[in-house]
Short mmCIF file of C-alpha atoms in Angstrom, two decimals:
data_model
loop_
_atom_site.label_atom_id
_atom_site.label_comp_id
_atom_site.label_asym_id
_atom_site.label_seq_id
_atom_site.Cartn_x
_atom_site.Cartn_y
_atom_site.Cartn_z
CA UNK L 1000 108.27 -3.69 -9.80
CA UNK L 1001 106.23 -0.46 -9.99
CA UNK L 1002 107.57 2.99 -10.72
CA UNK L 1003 106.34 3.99 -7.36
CA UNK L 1004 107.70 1.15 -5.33
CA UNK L 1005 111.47 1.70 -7.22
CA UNK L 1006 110.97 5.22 -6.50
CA UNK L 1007 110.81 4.50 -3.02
CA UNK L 1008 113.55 1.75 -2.47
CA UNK L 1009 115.33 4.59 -4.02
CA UNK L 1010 114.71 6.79 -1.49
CA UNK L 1011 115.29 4.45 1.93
CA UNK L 1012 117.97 5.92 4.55
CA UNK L 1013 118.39 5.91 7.78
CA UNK L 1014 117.17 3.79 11.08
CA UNK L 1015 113.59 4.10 11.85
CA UNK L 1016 113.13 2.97 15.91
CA UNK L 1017 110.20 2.44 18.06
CA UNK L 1018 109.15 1.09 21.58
CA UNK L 1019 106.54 -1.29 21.99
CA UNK L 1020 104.61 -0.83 25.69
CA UNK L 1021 107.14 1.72 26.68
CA UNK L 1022 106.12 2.59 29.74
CA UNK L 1023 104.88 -0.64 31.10
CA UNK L 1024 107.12 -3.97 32.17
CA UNK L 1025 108.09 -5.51 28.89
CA UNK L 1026 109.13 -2.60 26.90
CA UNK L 1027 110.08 -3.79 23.31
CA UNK L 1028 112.82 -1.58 21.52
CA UNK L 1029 113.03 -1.70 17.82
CA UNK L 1030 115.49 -0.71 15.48
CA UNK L 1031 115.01 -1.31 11.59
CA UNK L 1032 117.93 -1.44 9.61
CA UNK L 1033 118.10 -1.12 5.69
CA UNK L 1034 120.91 -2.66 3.67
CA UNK L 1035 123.35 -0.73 2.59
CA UNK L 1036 121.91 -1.43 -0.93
CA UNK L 1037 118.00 -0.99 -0.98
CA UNK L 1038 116.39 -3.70 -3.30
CA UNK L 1039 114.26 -6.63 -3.88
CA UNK L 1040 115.32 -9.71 -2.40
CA UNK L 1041 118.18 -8.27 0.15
CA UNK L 1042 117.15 -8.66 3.59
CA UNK L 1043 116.89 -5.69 6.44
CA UNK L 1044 117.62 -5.95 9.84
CA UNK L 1045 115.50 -5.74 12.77
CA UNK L 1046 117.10 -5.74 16.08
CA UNK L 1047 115.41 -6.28 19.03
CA UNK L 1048 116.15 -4.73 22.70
CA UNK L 1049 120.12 -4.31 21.28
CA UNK L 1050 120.12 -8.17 21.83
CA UNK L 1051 118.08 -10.44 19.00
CA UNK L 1052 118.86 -10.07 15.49
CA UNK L 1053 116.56 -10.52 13.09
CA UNK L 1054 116.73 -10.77 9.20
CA UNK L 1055 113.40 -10.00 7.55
CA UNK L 1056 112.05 -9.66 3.51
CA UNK L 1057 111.76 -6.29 1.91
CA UNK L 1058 108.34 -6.18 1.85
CA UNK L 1059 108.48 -6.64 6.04
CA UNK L 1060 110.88 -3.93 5.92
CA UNK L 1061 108.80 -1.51 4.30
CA UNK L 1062 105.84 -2.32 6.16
CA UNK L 1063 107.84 -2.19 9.30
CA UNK L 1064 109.16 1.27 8.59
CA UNK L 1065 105.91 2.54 7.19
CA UNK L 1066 103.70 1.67 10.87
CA UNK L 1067 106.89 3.37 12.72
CA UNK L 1068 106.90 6.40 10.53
CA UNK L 1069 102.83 6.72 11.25
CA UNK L 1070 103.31 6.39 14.65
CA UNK L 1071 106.20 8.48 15.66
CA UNK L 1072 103.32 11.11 14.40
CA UNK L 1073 101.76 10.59 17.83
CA UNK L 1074 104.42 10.11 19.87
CA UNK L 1075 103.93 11.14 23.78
CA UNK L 1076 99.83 10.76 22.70
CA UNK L 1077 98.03 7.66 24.66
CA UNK L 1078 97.76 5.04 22.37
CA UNK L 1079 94.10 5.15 22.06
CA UNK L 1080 92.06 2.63 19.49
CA UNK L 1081 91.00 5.45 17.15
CA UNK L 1082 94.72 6.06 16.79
CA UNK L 1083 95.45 2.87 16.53
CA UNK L 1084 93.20 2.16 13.31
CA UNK L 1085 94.57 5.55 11.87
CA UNK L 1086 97.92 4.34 12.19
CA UNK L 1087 97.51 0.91 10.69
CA UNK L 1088 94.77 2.72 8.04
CA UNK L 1089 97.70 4.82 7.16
CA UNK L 1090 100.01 2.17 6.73
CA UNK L 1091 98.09 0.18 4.55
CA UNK L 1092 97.29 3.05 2.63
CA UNK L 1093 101.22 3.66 1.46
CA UNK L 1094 101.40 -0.17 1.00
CA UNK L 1095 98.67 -0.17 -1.28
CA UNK L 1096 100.43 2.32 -3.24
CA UNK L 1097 103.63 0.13 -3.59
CA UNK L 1098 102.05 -3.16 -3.89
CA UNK L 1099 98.71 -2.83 -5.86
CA UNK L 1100 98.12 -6.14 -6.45
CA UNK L 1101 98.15 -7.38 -2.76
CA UNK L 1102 94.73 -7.55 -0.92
CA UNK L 1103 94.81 -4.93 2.20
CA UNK L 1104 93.70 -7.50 4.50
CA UNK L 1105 97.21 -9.49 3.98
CA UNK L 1106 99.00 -6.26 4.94
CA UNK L 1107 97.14 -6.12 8.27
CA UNK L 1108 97.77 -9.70 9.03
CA UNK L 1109 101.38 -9.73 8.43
CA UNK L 1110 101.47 -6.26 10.75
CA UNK L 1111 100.18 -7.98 13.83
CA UNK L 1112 102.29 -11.26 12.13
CA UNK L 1113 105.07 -8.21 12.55
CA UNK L 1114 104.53 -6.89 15.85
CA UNK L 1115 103.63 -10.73 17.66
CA UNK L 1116 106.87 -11.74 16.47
CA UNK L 1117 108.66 -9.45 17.67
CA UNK L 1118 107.07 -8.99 21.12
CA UNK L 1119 107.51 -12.73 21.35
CA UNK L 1120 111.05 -12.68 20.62
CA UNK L 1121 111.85 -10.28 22.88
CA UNK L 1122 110.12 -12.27 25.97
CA UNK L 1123 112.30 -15.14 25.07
CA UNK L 1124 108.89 -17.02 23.64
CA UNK L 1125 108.57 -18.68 20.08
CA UNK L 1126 107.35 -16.75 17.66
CA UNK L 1127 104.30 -18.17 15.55
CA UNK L 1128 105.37 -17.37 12.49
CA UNK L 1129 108.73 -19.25 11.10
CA UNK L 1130 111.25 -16.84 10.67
CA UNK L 1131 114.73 -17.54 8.76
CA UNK L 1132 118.02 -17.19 10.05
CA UNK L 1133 121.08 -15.18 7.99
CA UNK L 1134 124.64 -15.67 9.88
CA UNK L 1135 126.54 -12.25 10.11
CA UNK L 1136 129.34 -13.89 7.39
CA UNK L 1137 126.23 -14.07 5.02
CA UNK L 1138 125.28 -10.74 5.81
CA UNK L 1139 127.87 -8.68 6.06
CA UNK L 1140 128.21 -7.12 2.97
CA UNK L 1141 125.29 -5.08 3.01
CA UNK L 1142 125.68 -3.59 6.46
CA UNK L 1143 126.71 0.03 6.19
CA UNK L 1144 128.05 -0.34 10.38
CA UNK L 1145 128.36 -2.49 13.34
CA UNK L 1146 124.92 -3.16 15.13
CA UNK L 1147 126.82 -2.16 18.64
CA UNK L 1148 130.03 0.68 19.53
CA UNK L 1149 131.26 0.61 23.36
CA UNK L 1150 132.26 3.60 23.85
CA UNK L 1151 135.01 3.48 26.79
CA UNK L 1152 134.55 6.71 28.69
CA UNK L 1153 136.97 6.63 31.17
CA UNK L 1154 140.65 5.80 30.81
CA UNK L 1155 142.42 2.97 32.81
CA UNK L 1156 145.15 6.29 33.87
CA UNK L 1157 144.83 9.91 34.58
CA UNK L 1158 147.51 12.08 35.25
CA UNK L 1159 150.15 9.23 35.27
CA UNK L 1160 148.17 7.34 38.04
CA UNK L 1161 146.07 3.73 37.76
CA UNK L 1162 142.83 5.10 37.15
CA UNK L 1163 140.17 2.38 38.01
CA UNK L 1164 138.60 1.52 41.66
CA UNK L 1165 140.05 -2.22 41.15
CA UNK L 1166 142.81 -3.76 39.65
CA UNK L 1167 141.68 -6.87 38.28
CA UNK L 1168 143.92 -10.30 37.77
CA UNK L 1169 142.54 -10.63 34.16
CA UNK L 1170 141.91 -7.14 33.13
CA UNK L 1171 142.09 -6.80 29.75
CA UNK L 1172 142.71 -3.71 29.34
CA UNK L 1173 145.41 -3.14 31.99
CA UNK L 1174 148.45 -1.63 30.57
CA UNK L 1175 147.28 -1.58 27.18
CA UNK L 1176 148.26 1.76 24.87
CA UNK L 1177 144.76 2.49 23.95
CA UNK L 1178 143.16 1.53 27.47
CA UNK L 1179 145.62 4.88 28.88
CA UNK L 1180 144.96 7.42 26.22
CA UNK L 1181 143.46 10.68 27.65
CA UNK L 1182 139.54 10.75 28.40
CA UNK L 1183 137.98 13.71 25.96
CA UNK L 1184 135.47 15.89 27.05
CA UNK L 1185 131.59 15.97 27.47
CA UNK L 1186 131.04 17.77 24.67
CA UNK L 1187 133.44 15.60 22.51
CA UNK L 1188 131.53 12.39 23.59
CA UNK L 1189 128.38 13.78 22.56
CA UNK L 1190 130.17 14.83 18.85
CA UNK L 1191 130.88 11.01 18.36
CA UNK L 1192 127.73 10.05 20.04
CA UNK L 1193 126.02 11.75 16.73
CA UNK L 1194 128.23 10.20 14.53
CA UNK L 1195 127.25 6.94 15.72
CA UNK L 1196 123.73 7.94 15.13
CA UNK L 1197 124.45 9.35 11.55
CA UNK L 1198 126.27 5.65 11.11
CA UNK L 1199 122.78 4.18 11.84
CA UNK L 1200 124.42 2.01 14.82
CA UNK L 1201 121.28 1.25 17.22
CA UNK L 1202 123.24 0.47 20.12
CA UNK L 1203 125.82 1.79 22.69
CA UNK L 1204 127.62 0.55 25.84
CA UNK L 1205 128.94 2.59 27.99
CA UNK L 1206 132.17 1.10 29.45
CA UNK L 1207 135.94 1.86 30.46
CA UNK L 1208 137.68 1.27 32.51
CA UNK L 1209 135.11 1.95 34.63
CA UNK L 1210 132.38 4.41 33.53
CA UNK L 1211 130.63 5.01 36.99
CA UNK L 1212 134.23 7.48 37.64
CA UNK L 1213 133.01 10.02 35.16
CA UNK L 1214 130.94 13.07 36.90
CA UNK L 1215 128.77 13.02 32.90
CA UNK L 1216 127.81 9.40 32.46
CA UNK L 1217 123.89 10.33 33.11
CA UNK L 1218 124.11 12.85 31.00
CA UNK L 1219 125.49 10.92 28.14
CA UNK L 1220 122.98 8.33 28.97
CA UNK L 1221 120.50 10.94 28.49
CA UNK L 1222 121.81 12.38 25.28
CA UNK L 1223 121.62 8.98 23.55
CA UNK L 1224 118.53 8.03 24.22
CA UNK L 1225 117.65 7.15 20.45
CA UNK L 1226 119.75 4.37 21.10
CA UNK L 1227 119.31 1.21 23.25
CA UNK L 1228 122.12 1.88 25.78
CA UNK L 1229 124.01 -0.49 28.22
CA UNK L 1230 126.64 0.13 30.86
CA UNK L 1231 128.79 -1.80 31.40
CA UNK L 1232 130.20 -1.42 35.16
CA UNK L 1233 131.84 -3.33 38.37
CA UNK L 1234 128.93 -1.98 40.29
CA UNK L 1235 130.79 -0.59 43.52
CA UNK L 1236 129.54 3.08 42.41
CA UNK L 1237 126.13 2.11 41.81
CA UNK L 1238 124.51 4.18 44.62
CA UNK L 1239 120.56 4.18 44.84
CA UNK L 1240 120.21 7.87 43.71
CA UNK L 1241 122.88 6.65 40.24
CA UNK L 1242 120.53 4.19 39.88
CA UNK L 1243 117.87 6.42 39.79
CA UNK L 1244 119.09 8.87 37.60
CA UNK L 1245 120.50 6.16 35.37
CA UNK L 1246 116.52 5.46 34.98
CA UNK L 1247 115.39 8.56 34.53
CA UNK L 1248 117.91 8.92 31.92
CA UNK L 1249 116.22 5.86 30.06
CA UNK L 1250 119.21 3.85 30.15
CA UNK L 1251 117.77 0.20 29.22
CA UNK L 1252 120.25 -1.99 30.58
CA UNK L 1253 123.40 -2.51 32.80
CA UNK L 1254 125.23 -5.60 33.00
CA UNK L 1255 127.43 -5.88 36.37
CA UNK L 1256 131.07 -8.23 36.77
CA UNK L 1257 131.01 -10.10 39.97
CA UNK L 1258 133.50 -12.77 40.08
CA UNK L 1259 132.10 -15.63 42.59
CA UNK L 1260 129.75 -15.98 45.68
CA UNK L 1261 132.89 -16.54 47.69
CA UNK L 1262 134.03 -12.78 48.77
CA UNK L 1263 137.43 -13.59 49.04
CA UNK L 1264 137.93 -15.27 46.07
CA UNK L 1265 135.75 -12.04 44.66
CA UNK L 1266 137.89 -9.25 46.16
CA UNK L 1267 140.79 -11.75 45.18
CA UNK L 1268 140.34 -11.86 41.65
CA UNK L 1269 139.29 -7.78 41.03
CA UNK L 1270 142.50 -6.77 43.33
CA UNK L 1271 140.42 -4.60 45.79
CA UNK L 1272 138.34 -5.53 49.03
CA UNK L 1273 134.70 -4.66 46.64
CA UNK L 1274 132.62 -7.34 47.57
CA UNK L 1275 130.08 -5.52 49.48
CA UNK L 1276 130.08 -2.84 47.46
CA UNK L 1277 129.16 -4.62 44.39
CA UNK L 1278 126.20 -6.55 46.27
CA UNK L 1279 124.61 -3.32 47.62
CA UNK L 1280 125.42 -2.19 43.28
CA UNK L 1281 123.47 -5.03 42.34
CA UNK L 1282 120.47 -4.62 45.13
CA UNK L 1283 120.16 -0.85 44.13
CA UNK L 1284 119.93 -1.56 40.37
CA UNK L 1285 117.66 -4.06 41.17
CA UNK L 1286 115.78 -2.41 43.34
CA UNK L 1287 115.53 0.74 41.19
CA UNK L 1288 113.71 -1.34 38.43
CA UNK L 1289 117.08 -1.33 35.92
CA UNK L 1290 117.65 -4.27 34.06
CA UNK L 1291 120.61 -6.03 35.30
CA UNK L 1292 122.63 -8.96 34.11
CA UNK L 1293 125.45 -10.13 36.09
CA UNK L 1294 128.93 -11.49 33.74
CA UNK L 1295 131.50 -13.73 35.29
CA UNK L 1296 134.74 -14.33 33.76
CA UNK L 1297 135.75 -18.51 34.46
CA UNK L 1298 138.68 -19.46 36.09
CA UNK L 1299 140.35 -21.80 38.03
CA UNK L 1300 139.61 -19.03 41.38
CA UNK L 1301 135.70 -19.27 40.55
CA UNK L 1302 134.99 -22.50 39.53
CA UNK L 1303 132.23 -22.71 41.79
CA UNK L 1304 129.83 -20.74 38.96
CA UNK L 1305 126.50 -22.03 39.86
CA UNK L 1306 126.75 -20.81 42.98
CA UNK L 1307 127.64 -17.26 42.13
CA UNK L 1308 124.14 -17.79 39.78
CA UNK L 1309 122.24 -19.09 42.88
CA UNK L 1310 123.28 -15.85 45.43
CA UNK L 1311 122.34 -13.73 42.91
CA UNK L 1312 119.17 -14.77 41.64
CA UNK L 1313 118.22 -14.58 45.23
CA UNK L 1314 118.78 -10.60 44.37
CA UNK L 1315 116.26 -10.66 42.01
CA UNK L 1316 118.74 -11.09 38.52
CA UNK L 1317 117.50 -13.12 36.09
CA UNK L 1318 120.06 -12.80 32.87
CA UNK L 1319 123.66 -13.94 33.44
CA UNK L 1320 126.27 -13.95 31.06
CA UNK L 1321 129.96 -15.98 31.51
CA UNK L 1322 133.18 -16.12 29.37
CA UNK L 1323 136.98 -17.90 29.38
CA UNK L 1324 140.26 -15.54 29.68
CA UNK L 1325 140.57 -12.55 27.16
CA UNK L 1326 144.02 -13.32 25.77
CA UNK L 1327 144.77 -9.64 26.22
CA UNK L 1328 146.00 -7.30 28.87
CA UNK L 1329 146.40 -8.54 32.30
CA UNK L 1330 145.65 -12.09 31.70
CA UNK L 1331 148.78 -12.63 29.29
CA UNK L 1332 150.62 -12.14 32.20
CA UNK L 1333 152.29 -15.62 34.12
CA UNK L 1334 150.71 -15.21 37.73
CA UNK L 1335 147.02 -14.80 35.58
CA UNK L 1336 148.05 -17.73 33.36
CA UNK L 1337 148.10 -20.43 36.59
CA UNK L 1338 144.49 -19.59 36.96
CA UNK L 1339 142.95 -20.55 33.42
CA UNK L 1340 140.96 -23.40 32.27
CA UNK L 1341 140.86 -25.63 29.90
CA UNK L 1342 138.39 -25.61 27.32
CA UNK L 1343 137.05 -29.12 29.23
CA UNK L 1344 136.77 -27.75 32.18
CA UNK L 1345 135.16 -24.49 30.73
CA UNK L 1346 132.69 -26.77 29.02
CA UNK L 1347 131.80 -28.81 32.42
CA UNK L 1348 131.17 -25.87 34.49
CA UNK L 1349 129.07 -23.97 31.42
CA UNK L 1350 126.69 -26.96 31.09
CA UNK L 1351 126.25 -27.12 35.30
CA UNK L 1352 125.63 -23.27 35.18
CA UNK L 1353 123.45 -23.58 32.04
CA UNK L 1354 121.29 -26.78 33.76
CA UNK L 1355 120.72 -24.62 36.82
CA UNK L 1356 119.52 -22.22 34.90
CA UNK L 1357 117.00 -23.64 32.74
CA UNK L 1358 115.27 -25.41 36.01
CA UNK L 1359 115.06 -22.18 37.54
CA UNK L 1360 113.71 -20.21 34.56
CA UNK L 1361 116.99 -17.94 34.31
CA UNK L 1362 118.85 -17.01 30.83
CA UNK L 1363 121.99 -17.69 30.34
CA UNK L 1364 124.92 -17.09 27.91
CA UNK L 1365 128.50 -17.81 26.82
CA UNK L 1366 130.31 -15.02 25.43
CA UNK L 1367 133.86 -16.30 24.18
CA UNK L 1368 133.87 -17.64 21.00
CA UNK L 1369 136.33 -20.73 20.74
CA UNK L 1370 136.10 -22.26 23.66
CA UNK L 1371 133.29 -24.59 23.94
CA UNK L 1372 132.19 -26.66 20.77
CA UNK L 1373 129.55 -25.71 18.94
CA UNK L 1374 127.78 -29.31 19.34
CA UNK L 1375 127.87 -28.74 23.21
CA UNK L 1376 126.74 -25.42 22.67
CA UNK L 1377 123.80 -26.62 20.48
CA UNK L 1378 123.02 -29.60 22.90
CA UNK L 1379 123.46 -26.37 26.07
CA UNK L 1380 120.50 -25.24 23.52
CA UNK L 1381 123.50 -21.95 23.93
CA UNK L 1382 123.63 -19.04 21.50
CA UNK L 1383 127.41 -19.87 19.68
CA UNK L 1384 128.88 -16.82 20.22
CA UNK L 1385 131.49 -15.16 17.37
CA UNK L 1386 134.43 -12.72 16.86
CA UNK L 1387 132.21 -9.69 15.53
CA UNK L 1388 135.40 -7.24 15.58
CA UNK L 1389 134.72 -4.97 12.90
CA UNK L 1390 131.14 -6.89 12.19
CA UNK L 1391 128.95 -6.28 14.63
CA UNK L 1392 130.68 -4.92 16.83
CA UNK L 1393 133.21 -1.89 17.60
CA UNK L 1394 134.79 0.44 20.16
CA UNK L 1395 135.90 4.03 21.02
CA UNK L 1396 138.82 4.19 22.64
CA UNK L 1397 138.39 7.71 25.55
CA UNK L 1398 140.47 9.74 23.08
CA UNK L 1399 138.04 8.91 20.49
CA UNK L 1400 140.21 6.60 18.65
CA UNK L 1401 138.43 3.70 16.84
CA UNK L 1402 139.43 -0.16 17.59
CA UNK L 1403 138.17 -3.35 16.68
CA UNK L 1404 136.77 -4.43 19.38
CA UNK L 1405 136.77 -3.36 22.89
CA UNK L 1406 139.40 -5.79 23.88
CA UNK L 1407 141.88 -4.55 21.25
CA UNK L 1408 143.81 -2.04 23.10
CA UNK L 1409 146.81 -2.81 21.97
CA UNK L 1410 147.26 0.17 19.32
CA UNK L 1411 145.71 -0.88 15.96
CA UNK L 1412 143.60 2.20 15.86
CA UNK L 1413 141.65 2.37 12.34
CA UNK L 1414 140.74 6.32 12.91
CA UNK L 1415 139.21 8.78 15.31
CA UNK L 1416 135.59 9.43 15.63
CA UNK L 1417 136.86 13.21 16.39
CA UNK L 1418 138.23 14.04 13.01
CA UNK L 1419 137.23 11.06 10.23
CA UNK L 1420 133.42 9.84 9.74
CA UNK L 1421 132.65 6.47 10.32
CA UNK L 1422 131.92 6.04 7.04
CA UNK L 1423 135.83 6.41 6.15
CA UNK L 1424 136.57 4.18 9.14
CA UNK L 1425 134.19 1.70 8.24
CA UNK L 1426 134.97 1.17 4.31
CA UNK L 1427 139.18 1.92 5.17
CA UNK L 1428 141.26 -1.31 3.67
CA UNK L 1429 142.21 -1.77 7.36
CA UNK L 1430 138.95 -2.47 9.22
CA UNK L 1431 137.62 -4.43 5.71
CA UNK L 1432 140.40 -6.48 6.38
CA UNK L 1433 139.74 -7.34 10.25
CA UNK L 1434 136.20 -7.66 8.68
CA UNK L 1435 136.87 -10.27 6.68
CA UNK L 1436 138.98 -12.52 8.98
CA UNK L 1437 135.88 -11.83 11.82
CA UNK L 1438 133.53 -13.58 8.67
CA UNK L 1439 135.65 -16.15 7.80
CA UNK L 1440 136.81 -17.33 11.75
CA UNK L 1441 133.29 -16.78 12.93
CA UNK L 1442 133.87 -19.40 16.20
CA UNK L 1443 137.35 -18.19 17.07
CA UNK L 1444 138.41 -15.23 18.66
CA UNK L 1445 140.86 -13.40 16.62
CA UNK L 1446 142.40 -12.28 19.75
CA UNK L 1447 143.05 -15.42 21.43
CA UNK L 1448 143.82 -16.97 17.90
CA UNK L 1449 146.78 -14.65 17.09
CA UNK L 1450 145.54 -12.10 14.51
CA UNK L 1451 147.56 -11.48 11.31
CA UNK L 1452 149.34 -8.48 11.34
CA UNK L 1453 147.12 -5.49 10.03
CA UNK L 1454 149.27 -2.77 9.42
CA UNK L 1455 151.30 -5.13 6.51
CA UNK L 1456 147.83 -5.77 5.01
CA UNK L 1457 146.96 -2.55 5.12
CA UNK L 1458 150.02 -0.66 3.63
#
């Protein structure tokens, strides 16, 4: 290794992000993520649009972060071809510096080796070059945070009243202690909003409760535009001029809960007569040129999944995400319990839904880890999902306390954003503990699993 190249590995911090075709269909967000411990031979982290995760070598890394550093000099310029060459001239340049020995013509072809890859991945295509794959168990000790924090803005009460537009059979959140705590301000939002950027987390979801109730979510769109952004919403607020705001404010995604084609069985299962209002949500968003996925909880109510799939792709949706019961909240209760599903009849439904999609050139995924078998995922040719409480993913409770996840409301706060850094919530003995069960019970959730007791680990 040369004295310039250590002296640079020395020197790495920080995220370095950039959008491919930003302002054209197709936009490709990148966010480049160093390990916690710069050197040879440990991987960094590229994610793609908040979504794909992707391990690459050091020397991708640097050559990665030295083209975005060149060409966040002319950002808000039209990328002509003269700046073009100067950025990649540039680039090569530095490289040349750090790696002496390698030919300048290898740099350039693994830079549009780089940016082909990750286009491709990004359209859902296969990439040309073979890439490797690093689980998060393998990987998690040189991540510094999660790759995603939800940040719940709005509490499920307010002034000692039910605070949500719905009141849904399964809500997982209903009537738990950290689901209730007292929303903070703007001003405090955007305080933990730069922490998570300090933290180098690329990506944020906006969710509650439900978010669409707070008179500031554009503007907290807005102020976090570094990051990709997703909200997280029932949809019945989603007006055309929200929509269009939510745009403007470069929000990049919004994924939308509708429970079945059937609006009875709909307005059934989320405890208020929303139906319409969550079509005409979904139409706006649509309409407006936001990306939208639609989830669906499974249960025994909504069984009928593919057709929920087929009304909406009629609406112009193409991404659609499902999930069993959250063992939390509302569904623990008896009168939710008559309406689960076994893990067979979970599976069934999944591979219907998942069949449909595929001949109709839609995406689909499963969200709950634990539920279906990771050979019928792998024959579903379906992403196996895992716990990443603590991993790769977090949440902010709206008082600002920190949780595991956003499901785990039920008081085992490991800090608040308002008064500790992540950093001390992060590297605490509590949320390395939670870490460390998330690695080892990677298809399980630890939720629905019953999670050892943290606070006699942690004491």
């Amino acid at each position: 290794m040369t004295k310039k190249l250590k002296k640079y590995l020395n020197n790495v911090y920080g995220v370095s992000q950039i959008t491919f075709n930003p302002n054209g269909p197709g936009a490709v967000r990148v966010h480049l993520i160093p390990p916690k411990k710069v050197k040879l031979g440990i991987a960094w982290v590229v994610i793609i649009n908040g979504q794909d995760v992707l391990p690459v070598t050091t020397g991708w890394g640097i050559l990665l972060r030295e083209f975005i550093n060149n060409a966040i000099c002319y950002d808000g310029k039209e990328a002509n071809d003269a700046i073009i060459k100067k950025i990649i001239n540039d680039t090569t340049k530095t490289m040349s510096e750090l790696f002496p020995k390698t030919k300048v013509a290898i740099f350039k072809s693994d830079l549009r080796d780089i940016v082909d890859t990750l286009t491709k991945i990004a359209k859902g295509e296969t990439p040309s070059v073979a890439i490797g794959y690093m689980s998060l168990k393998k990987y998690a000790k040189y991540m510094q945070a999660p790759h995603r924090i939800d940040l719940m803005i709005s509490s499920m009460n307010k002034d000692g009243n039910w605070h949500c537009n719905q009141k849904c059979l399964h809500c997982y959140a209903g009537e738990q202690i950290e689901a209730r705590t007292n929303e903070i301000s703007t001003d405090e939002w955007k305080k933990i909003i730069d922490k998570c950027k300090d933290a180098m987390i690329p990506q944020i979801t906006f969710t509650g409760g439900e978010p669409t109730l707070r008179s500031d979510l554009v503007e907290l769109v807005n102020y976090s535009s570094w990051f990709v952004t997703r909200l997280n919403t029932n949809g019945v607020l989603l007006t055309k001029k929200l929509c269009e705001e939510l745009k403007e404010a470069s929000l990049d995604s919004v994924q939308i809960t509708l429970y079945s084609a059937d609006e009875n069985i709909h307005n059934k299962l989320v405890g208020a007569n929303n139906y319409q209002a969550t079509i005409k949500g979904i139409k706006n968003a649509v309409e407006t040129g936001l990306n939208v996925s639609i989830n669906t909880p499974l249960c025994k109510l909504n069984e009928n999944y593919r057709e929920t799939i087929k009304l909406v792709k009629d609406l112009g949706v193409m991404y659609f995400s499902c999930s069993g019961m959250i063992m939390t909240g509302n569904s623990q209760e008896e009168y939710a319990k008559e309406t689960y599903l076994t893990k067979a009849e979970i599976s069934k439904i999944v591979a219907e839904a998942a069949n449909y999609c595929y001949n109709n050139n839609l995406e689909i995924s499963f969200t709950s880890p634990g539920w279906i078998s990771t050979d019928k995922l792998n024959e579903l040719k379906l992403v196996v999902p895992s716990c990443g409480a603590c991993l790769s993913n977090m949440a902010v409770a709206p008082n600002g306390d920190v949780i595991p996840c956003q499901s785990w409301l039920n008081g085992d706060v490991l800090g608040n954003l308002l008064t500790d850094s992540f950093s001390e919530i992060w590297n605490s003995k509590k949320c390395k503990n939670i870490r460390k069960q998330s690695r080892t019970k990677e298809e399980i959730c630890l939720l629905a699993n019953g999670k050892e007791k943290q606070d006699e680990k942690s004491n």
